[in-house]
């Protein structure tokens, strides 16, 4: 019977109806839970039926707790976690089980660390993020994205390193140029980094911008040259993601002359 | 005679002079109508000759009504809508005929649902949009764009799904970081999504931006990494469109060695 | 002697020393003239030596006038403008000669159309732009850019057409959503177009932005989808330009197996 | 012994343990020094332990001075700088040695040029930038970036030239259109260039933007067309950098038919 529970709770293999239904139920329920956590932050909506939100919270945490306990109980079916005690502990510290725990634990912790504003908000945020991570497990395109992050980590690291040095450089320059004219907004180099990031990603909110001639010359130069480098991590992720999605399609090409397949 | 009307009203086949002239007349008239609806919203211009605008509106709706009735009447020439009653009903619920109807019906509905501001504006907006959709039928590049939207719908869906999850994630994080410092602008997660979209598309109006250190660190990180993903739908549409436009040109390439054509 | 003048004034062929020196002198002088016109708009600098600016203006216009008259006089050497009167008139309405004229004529027109602010500024702007166009004749990369604009005009036109329709569409939608909440900033559809352009190019000044829920949903959607299409003209020009610049380099490639050149 | 010092101080060849340890020590120390200079600009942090910052400054400058002197002393081992006096002078004016000097000299200059605000800030900025340049020597990806800047200098120059002319052109146009309506923000053409750069890079702070109809039409047109050209230097650097990073990976490709390697 433990084996049956394990099969149902684990992600469905094609053909296993009971497991598929459980997956659909779980995805819907996690989605509802996430929506409730998001919508619940809107005071106007929350006040319409605060009890309904509370009730749904309790019910959903109850269900997720049962699910979590069943997972821990049945995990020993998996040969990797076969040992009754150590295996279960090893399972509980696996990233997947930790995320599951983070989706419920904050609820139980609420009464203990005090109910003042910040903490409650933090606990809710943790639960919401955990739920979204759980949801993304079932979405193949989210798994693709995670895979891209993993395979391109070398390039990303090299780029992030270069960006860090450039960030310090541009921030020092603009700090030096603008500090005297705007001692509040360019008060120190770490604060000038906010300007650098927002300018080099071309977001440009307009909350901080240079006003001196030297600062504007520098800013123009930095913008024209540096934007391309700050676009790299975004570009690596974006293009890597598109590549992975498109892989299934034209992975094989047939040479038009000899008719043989060319795997690229 | 019904067949002749049908041929003239339908989009011209090359060589059919009467139909071509009708098309040119219709395109010009729809354009004029759209321009009149756009320009009519400028109070200063509208007040110069309000009667002329009204007269042109009545005349154009009259002409479009006649055109619509002729289309419904003559559609039975098309074998798909051959049945005198059911065929015409089937034609009337086809997307093309519905758009044609939306370009005139709001005019007739105006007296019935009351003339207070909003409704009239809404009816005009519907007519204007319907006219633009009608216009785009005759523009091959707009049809190309529609085709791209259709052929890339799979990729677009996958991307939109990922973006939705990322949107909820980044909005939750920034909400948690900024809510206390800016309880009005980051009042709840749905409101924080406005910040997320405007930042990740690099528009950056500057109406909402983080002010706390945690919020700025998060925003910088989100901007550097997330922009590439939010650029994907735009990129898919843009590159797909350019590809389709360029297709006619270099669809065939000649192999420099054997002189045979390679169709790609 | 007319032939000698013609050869010197025309762009230098390699080896013709006199003509080369004349070209260098002319480029330097046009540059100086443009810089003087630009810098002269800075009141603080202009007031240091208003007479020097005026003197340089008179001298440079005198020199450009002599140059223009010499060009008109010597153009009959060119077989295309051989006829003494008609040929010269034909030369004078050629784009190159018109630009040369625009760089001097405004100076002579100043006393006739009144000296009040706007006109003088307009005349100076015309002269400055004419000088920059003249300069760009001598810069091969500017000629490359002009060639790209010409060869890609078909694609650019198709894109501009699509953008126009999209612009009307998005502007109508946002106008309908925001007009009631912000009757001043979204007063009419043409005014809403300013918002559309600045949002879809991701510039996002922040002078106009939606504030209603409907408007923000629309704006988010429009931004995520539409940005790619508004990036197309910029992309076509940019990539076309880079292609042309890179052409000289790897125009021919050698097949590594048979050693023959492959021209692409 | 001089040879031993030289080997240790110079960047480590694989296998030379003493030199590797020295490199790691130096990188850590330069990083700490840079962090201290950055963090030291934050008044709140600096005031916690101003003496600690001062002490660390003195110690680090002392160490860097000893390192510099050792470098100058031992450089004569290198055949290029073999001559005891002239060789050392030649070494001292090499870019690498100058950067090393700039990282310490400002400290010694402080007492001489007066201690009023600006100068001290400038001296610190020079030291910080010198330290970052020193750091980047040890980071292969920063060296890659420098190489890209060098190999693409031709294209970059051509693009920068075109951009300069375009900048003057767009600034003149917007100046002419907006000067009367906004005499303060568009006071002269050089000031209008700030608007041009910030718009064409799509940063769009929102501190300056056109308000007249003519200005907005111009700005829209400039934005739609010009953005692509101002994205070129950023694009050249970005793509060049990614290419270089990716070079190691698929530098060689195997022809699927004959099994021979194709070096690209």
JSON list of C-alpha atoms in Angstrom, two decimals, chain A residues 34 37-39 41-44 117-119 121-123 125 128-129 132-133 135-136 139 141-142 145 149 160 163 185 191 194 197-198 201-208 230-235 237-239 241-242 245-246 249 253 256-257, chain B residues 151-152 155 157-159 161-162 165-166 168-170 172-173 175-176 179-180 187-190 193 195 198-200 202-210 215-217 219-221 223-229 232 236 255 258 260-262 264:
[
{"chain": "A", "resi": 34, "resn": "UNK", "atom": "CA", "xyz": [-0.97, 30.96, -4.66]},
{"chain": "A", "resi": 37, "resn": "UNK", "atom": "CA", "xyz": [-2.04, 34.45, -1.12]},
{"chain": "A", "resi": 38, "resn": "UNK", "atom": "CA", "xyz": [-1.59, 37.06, -3.89]},
{"chain": "A", "resi": 39, "resn": "UNK", "atom": "CA", "xyz": [-5.17, 38.35, -3.82]},
{"chain": "A", "resi": 41, "resn": "UNK", "atom": "CA", "xyz": [-2.67, 41.13, 0.02]},
{"chain": "A", "resi": 42, "resn": "UNK", "atom": "CA", "xyz": [-5.29, 43.40, -1.57]},
{"chain": "A", "resi": 43, "resn": "UNK", "atom": "CA", "xyz": [-6.92, 44.92, 1.51]},
{"chain": "A", "resi": 44, "resn": "UNK", "atom": "CA", "xyz": [-10.16, 45.76, -0.31]},
{"chain": "A", "resi": 117, "resn": "UNK", "atom": "CA", "xyz": [3.43, 43.10, 10.62]},
{"chain": "A", "resi": 118, "resn": "UNK", "atom": "CA", "xyz": [6.77, 42.27, 9.12]},
{"chain": "A", "resi": 119, "resn": "UNK", "atom": "CA", "xyz": [7.08, 38.70, 10.30]},
{"chain": "A", "resi": 121, "resn": "UNK", "atom": "CA", "xyz": [4.31, 39.22, 5.74]},
{"chain": "A", "resi": 122, "resn": "UNK", "atom": "CA", "xyz": [7.65, 37.44, 5.54]},
{"chain": "A", "resi": 123, "resn": "UNK", "atom": "CA", "xyz": [6.08, 34.08, 6.39]},
{"chain": "A", "resi": 125, "resn": "UNK", "atom": "CA", "xyz": [6.04, 35.59, 1.17]},
{"chain": "A", "resi": 128, "resn": "UNK", "atom": "CA", "xyz": [3.91, 31.99, -1.76]},
{"chain": "A", "resi": 129, "resn": "UNK", "atom": "CA", "xyz": [7.41, 31.61, -3.25]},
{"chain": "A", "resi": 132, "resn": "UNK", "atom": "CA", "xyz": [5.36, 28.96, -7.09]},
{"chain": "A", "resi": 133, "resn": "UNK", "atom": "CA", "xyz": [8.52, 26.86, -7.07]},
{"chain": "A", "resi": 135, "resn": "UNK", "atom": "CA", "xyz": [4.10, 24.77, -9.40]},
{"chain": "A", "resi": 136, "resn": "UNK", "atom": "CA", "xyz": [7.06, 25.24, -11.72]},
{"chain": "A", "resi": 139, "resn": "UNK", "atom": "CA", "xyz": [5.66, 23.10, -16.04]},
{"chain": "A", "resi": 141, "resn": "UNK", "atom": "CA", "xyz": [9.06, 25.25, -19.75]},
{"chain": "A", "resi": 142, "resn": "UNK", "atom": "CA", "xyz": [10.02, 26.23, -16.20]},
{"chain": "A", "resi": 145, "resn": "UNK", "atom": "CA", "xyz": [14.56, 27.53, -17.82]},
{"chain": "A", "resi": 149, "resn": "UNK", "atom": "CA", "xyz": [20.43, 28.44, -15.83]},
{"chain": "A", "resi": 160, "resn": "UNK", "atom": "CA", "xyz": [28.59, 38.55, -13.83]},
{"chain": "A", "resi": 163, "resn": "UNK", "atom": "CA", "xyz": [29.74, 43.28, -14.75]},
{"chain": "A", "resi": 185, "resn": "UNK", "atom": "CA", "xyz": [21.44, 61.12, -4.29]},
{"chain": "A", "resi": 191, "resn": "UNK", "atom": "CA", "xyz": [24.41, 54.36, -3.68]},
{"chain": "A", "resi": 194, "resn": "UNK", "atom": "CA", "xyz": [21.79, 51.98, -8.02]},
{"chain": "A", "resi": 197, "resn": "UNK", "atom": "CA", "xyz": [22.31, 49.39, -12.68]},
{"chain": "A", "resi": 198, "resn": "UNK", "atom": "CA", "xyz": [19.17, 51.31, -13.59]},
{"chain": "A", "resi": 201, "resn": "UNK", "atom": "CA", "xyz": [19.80, 48.07, -18.00]},
{"chain": "A", "resi": 202, "resn": "UNK", "atom": "CA", "xyz": [18.12, 51.07, -19.77]},
{"chain": "A", "resi": 203, "resn": "UNK", "atom": "CA", "xyz": [15.27, 51.02, -17.25]},
{"chain": "A", "resi": 204, "resn": "UNK", "atom": "CA", "xyz": [15.93, 54.68, -16.36]},
{"chain": "A", "resi": 205, "resn": "UNK", "atom": "CA", "xyz": [13.33, 55.43, -13.69]},
{"chain": "A", "resi": 206, "resn": "UNK", "atom": "CA", "xyz": [14.51, 59.01, -13.41]},
{"chain": "A", "resi": 207, "resn": "UNK", "atom": "CA", "xyz": [14.85, 59.06, -9.62]},
{"chain": "A", "resi": 208, "resn": "UNK", "atom": "CA", "xyz": [18.61, 59.60, -9.95]},
{"chain": "A", "resi": 230, "resn": "UNK", "atom": "CA", "xyz": [24.70, 44.53, -19.06]},
{"chain": "A", "resi": 231, "resn": "UNK", "atom": "CA", "xyz": [22.38, 43.01, -21.64]},
{"chain": "A", "resi": 232, "resn": "UNK", "atom": "CA", "xyz": [24.52, 39.86, -21.73]},
{"chain": "A", "resi": 233, "resn": "UNK", "atom": "CA", "xyz": [23.09, 37.86, -18.78]},
{"chain": "A", "resi": 234, "resn": "UNK", "atom": "CA", "xyz": [19.58, 38.66, -19.98]},
{"chain": "A", "resi": 235, "resn": "UNK", "atom": "CA", "xyz": [20.57, 37.68, -23.49]},
{"chain": "A", "resi": 237, "resn": "UNK", "atom": "CA", "xyz": [19.18, 33.35, -20.47]},
{"chain": "A", "resi": 238, "resn": "UNK", "atom": "CA", "xyz": [16.73, 34.47, -23.14]},
{"chain": "A", "resi": 239, "resn": "UNK", "atom": "CA", "xyz": [18.49, 32.91, -26.11]},
{"chain": "A", "resi": 241, "resn": "UNK", "atom": "CA", "xyz": [15.72, 29.36, -23.22]},
{"chain": "A", "resi": 242, "resn": "UNK", "atom": "CA", "xyz": [14.50, 29.81, -26.81]},
{"chain": "A", "resi": 245, "resn": "UNK", "atom": "CA", "xyz": [12.32, 25.20, -26.47]},
{"chain": "A", "resi": 246, "resn": "UNK", "atom": "CA", "xyz": [13.11, 24.97, -30.18]},
{"chain": "A", "resi": 249, "resn": "UNK", "atom": "CA", "xyz": [11.60, 20.81, -33.53]},
{"chain": "A", "resi": 253, "resn": "UNK", "atom": "CA", "xyz": [18.19, 18.12, -40.55]},
{"chain": "A", "resi": 256, "resn": "UNK", "atom": "CA", "xyz": [19.26, 17.58, -49.45]},
{"chain": "A", "resi": 257, "resn": "UNK", "atom": "CA", "xyz": [21.86, 15.80, -51.56]},
{"chain": "B", "resi": 151, "resn": "UNK", "atom": "CA", "xyz": [2.44, 29.76, -36.20]},
{"chain": "B", "resi": 152, "resn": "UNK", "atom": "CA", "xyz": [4.41, 30.83, -33.12]},
{"chain": "B", "resi": 155, "resn": "UNK", "atom": "CA", "xyz": [6.37, 29.15, -28.27]},
{"chain": "B", "resi": 157, "resn": "UNK", "atom": "CA", "xyz": [2.31, 30.24, -24.84]},
{"chain": "B", "resi": 158, "resn": "UNK", "atom": "CA", "xyz": [5.31, 28.53, -23.24]},
{"chain": "B", "resi": 159, "resn": "UNK", "atom": "CA", "xyz": [7.00, 31.88, -22.76]},
{"chain": "B", "resi": 161, "resn": "UNK", "atom": "CA", "xyz": [3.47, 30.83, -18.89]},
{"chain": "B", "resi": 162, "resn": "UNK", "atom": "CA", "xyz": [7.02, 31.23, -17.63]},
{"chain": "B", "resi": 165, "resn": "UNK", "atom": "CA", "xyz": [5.19, 32.67, -12.80]},
{"chain": "B", "resi": 166, "resn": "UNK", "atom": "CA", "xyz": [8.22, 34.98, -12.85]},
{"chain": "B", "resi": 168, "resn": "UNK", "atom": "CA", "xyz": [4.25, 36.61, -9.45]},
{"chain": "B", "resi": 169, "resn": "UNK", "atom": "CA", "xyz": [7.66, 35.74, -8.01]},
{"chain": "B", "resi": 170, "resn": "UNK", "atom": "CA", "xyz": [9.34, 39.11, -8.61]},
{"chain": "B", "resi": 172, "resn": "UNK", "atom": "CA", "xyz": [6.02, 39.03, -4.25]},
{"chain": "B", "resi": 173, "resn": "UNK", "atom": "CA", "xyz": [9.68, 39.69, -3.52]},
{"chain": "B", "resi": 175, "resn": "UNK", "atom": "CA", "xyz": [6.22, 43.69, -2.34]},
{"chain": "B", "resi": 176, "resn": "UNK", "atom": "CA", "xyz": [7.79, 42.10, 0.68]},
{"chain": "B", "resi": 179, "resn": "UNK", "atom": "CA", "xyz": [5.60, 47.41, 1.35]},
{"chain": "B", "resi": 180, "resn": "UNK", "atom": "CA", "xyz": [6.60, 48.87, 4.69]},
{"chain": "B", "resi": 187, "resn": "UNK", "atom": "CA", "xyz": [0.18, 48.28, -1.38]},
{"chain": "B", "resi": 188, "resn": "UNK", "atom": "CA", "xyz": [-0.31, 44.68, -2.50]},
{"chain": "B", "resi": 189, "resn": "UNK", "atom": "CA", "xyz": [1.15, 42.08, -4.85]},
{"chain": "B", "resi": 190, "resn": "UNK", "atom": "CA", "xyz": [-1.12, 42.81, -7.86]},
{"chain": "B", "resi": 193, "resn": "UNK", "atom": "CA", "xyz": [3.10, 43.57, -10.70]},
{"chain": "B", "resi": 195, "resn": "UNK", "atom": "CA", "xyz": [6.28, 47.74, -11.18]},
{"chain": "B", "resi": 198, "resn": "UNK", "atom": "CA", "xyz": [7.37, 48.23, -16.37]},
{"chain": "B", "resi": 199, "resn": "UNK", "atom": "CA", "xyz": [10.83, 47.35, -15.02]},
{"chain": "B", "resi": 200, "resn": "UNK", "atom": "CA", "xyz": [11.31, 44.05, -16.84]},
{"chain": "B", "resi": 202, "resn": "UNK", "atom": "CA", "xyz": [12.87, 48.33, -19.39]},
{"chain": "B", "resi": 203, "resn": "UNK", "atom": "CA", "xyz": [10.20, 50.99, -19.96]},
{"chain": "B", "resi": 204, "resn": "UNK", "atom": "CA", "xyz": [10.81, 52.40, -16.46]},
{"chain": "B", "resi": 205, "resn": "UNK", "atom": "CA", "xyz": [8.34, 55.29, -16.23]},
{"chain": "B", "resi": 206, "resn": "UNK", "atom": "CA", "xyz": [9.57, 56.15, -12.77]},
{"chain": "B", "resi": 207, "resn": "UNK", "atom": "CA", "xyz": [6.12, 56.31, -11.14]},
{"chain": "B", "resi": 208, "resn": "UNK", "atom": "CA", "xyz": [7.05, 53.38, -8.89]},
{"chain": "B", "resi": 209, "resn": "UNK", "atom": "CA", "xyz": [10.55, 52.31, -7.91]},
{"chain": "B", "resi": 210, "resn": "UNK", "atom": "CA", "xyz": [12.13, 50.75, -4.82]},
{"chain": "B", "resi": 215, "resn": "UNK", "atom": "CA", "xyz": [14.36, 46.59, -2.59]},
{"chain": "B", "resi": 216, "resn": "UNK", "atom": "CA", "xyz": [17.09, 48.12, -4.73]},
{"chain": "B", "resi": 217, "resn": "UNK", "atom": "CA", "xyz": [19.33, 45.07, -4.48]},
{"chain": "B", "resi": 219, "resn": "UNK", "atom": "CA", "xyz": [15.38, 45.29, -8.31]},
{"chain": "B", "resi": 220, "resn": "UNK", "atom": "CA", "xyz": [18.93, 45.37, -9.68]},
{"chain": "B", "resi": 221, "resn": "UNK", "atom": "CA", "xyz": [19.17, 41.59, -9.66]},
{"chain": "B", "resi": 223, "resn": "UNK", "atom": "CA", "xyz": [16.51, 43.71, -13.90]},
{"chain": "B", "resi": 224, "resn": "UNK", "atom": "CA", "xyz": [19.88, 42.20, -14.87]},
{"chain": "B", "resi": 225, "resn": "UNK", "atom": "CA", "xyz": [18.54, 38.64, -15.09]},
{"chain": "B", "resi": 226, "resn": "UNK", "atom": "CA", "xyz": [14.84, 38.97, -15.91]},
{"chain": "B", "resi": 227, "resn": "UNK", "atom": "CA", "xyz": [14.89, 41.44, -18.79]},
{"chain": "B", "resi": 228, "resn": "UNK", "atom": "CA", "xyz": [16.02, 38.78, -21.24]},
{"chain": "B", "resi": 229, "resn": "UNK", "atom": "CA", "xyz": [12.99, 36.64, -20.47]},
{"chain": "B", "resi": 232, "resn": "UNK", "atom": "CA", "xyz": [11.19, 36.91, -25.49]},
{"chain": "B", "resi": 236, "resn": "UNK", "atom": "CA", "xyz": [9.59, 35.97, -31.12]},
{"chain": "B", "resi": 255, "resn": "UNK", "atom": "CA", "xyz": [24.74, 25.38, -54.16]},
{"chain": "B", "resi": 258, "resn": "UNK", "atom": "CA", "xyz": [26.77, 21.38, -58.08]},
{"chain": "B", "resi": 260, "resn": "UNK", "atom": "CA", "xyz": [21.44, 22.78, -57.90]},
{"chain": "B", "resi": 261, "resn": "UNK", "atom": "CA", "xyz": [18.93, 24.84, -55.97]},
{"chain": "B", "resi": 262, "resn": "UNK", "atom": "CA", "xyz": [18.56, 24.24, -52.25]},
{"chain": "B", "resi": 264, "resn": "UNK", "atom": "CA", "xyz": [15.27, 26.09, -47.26]}
]
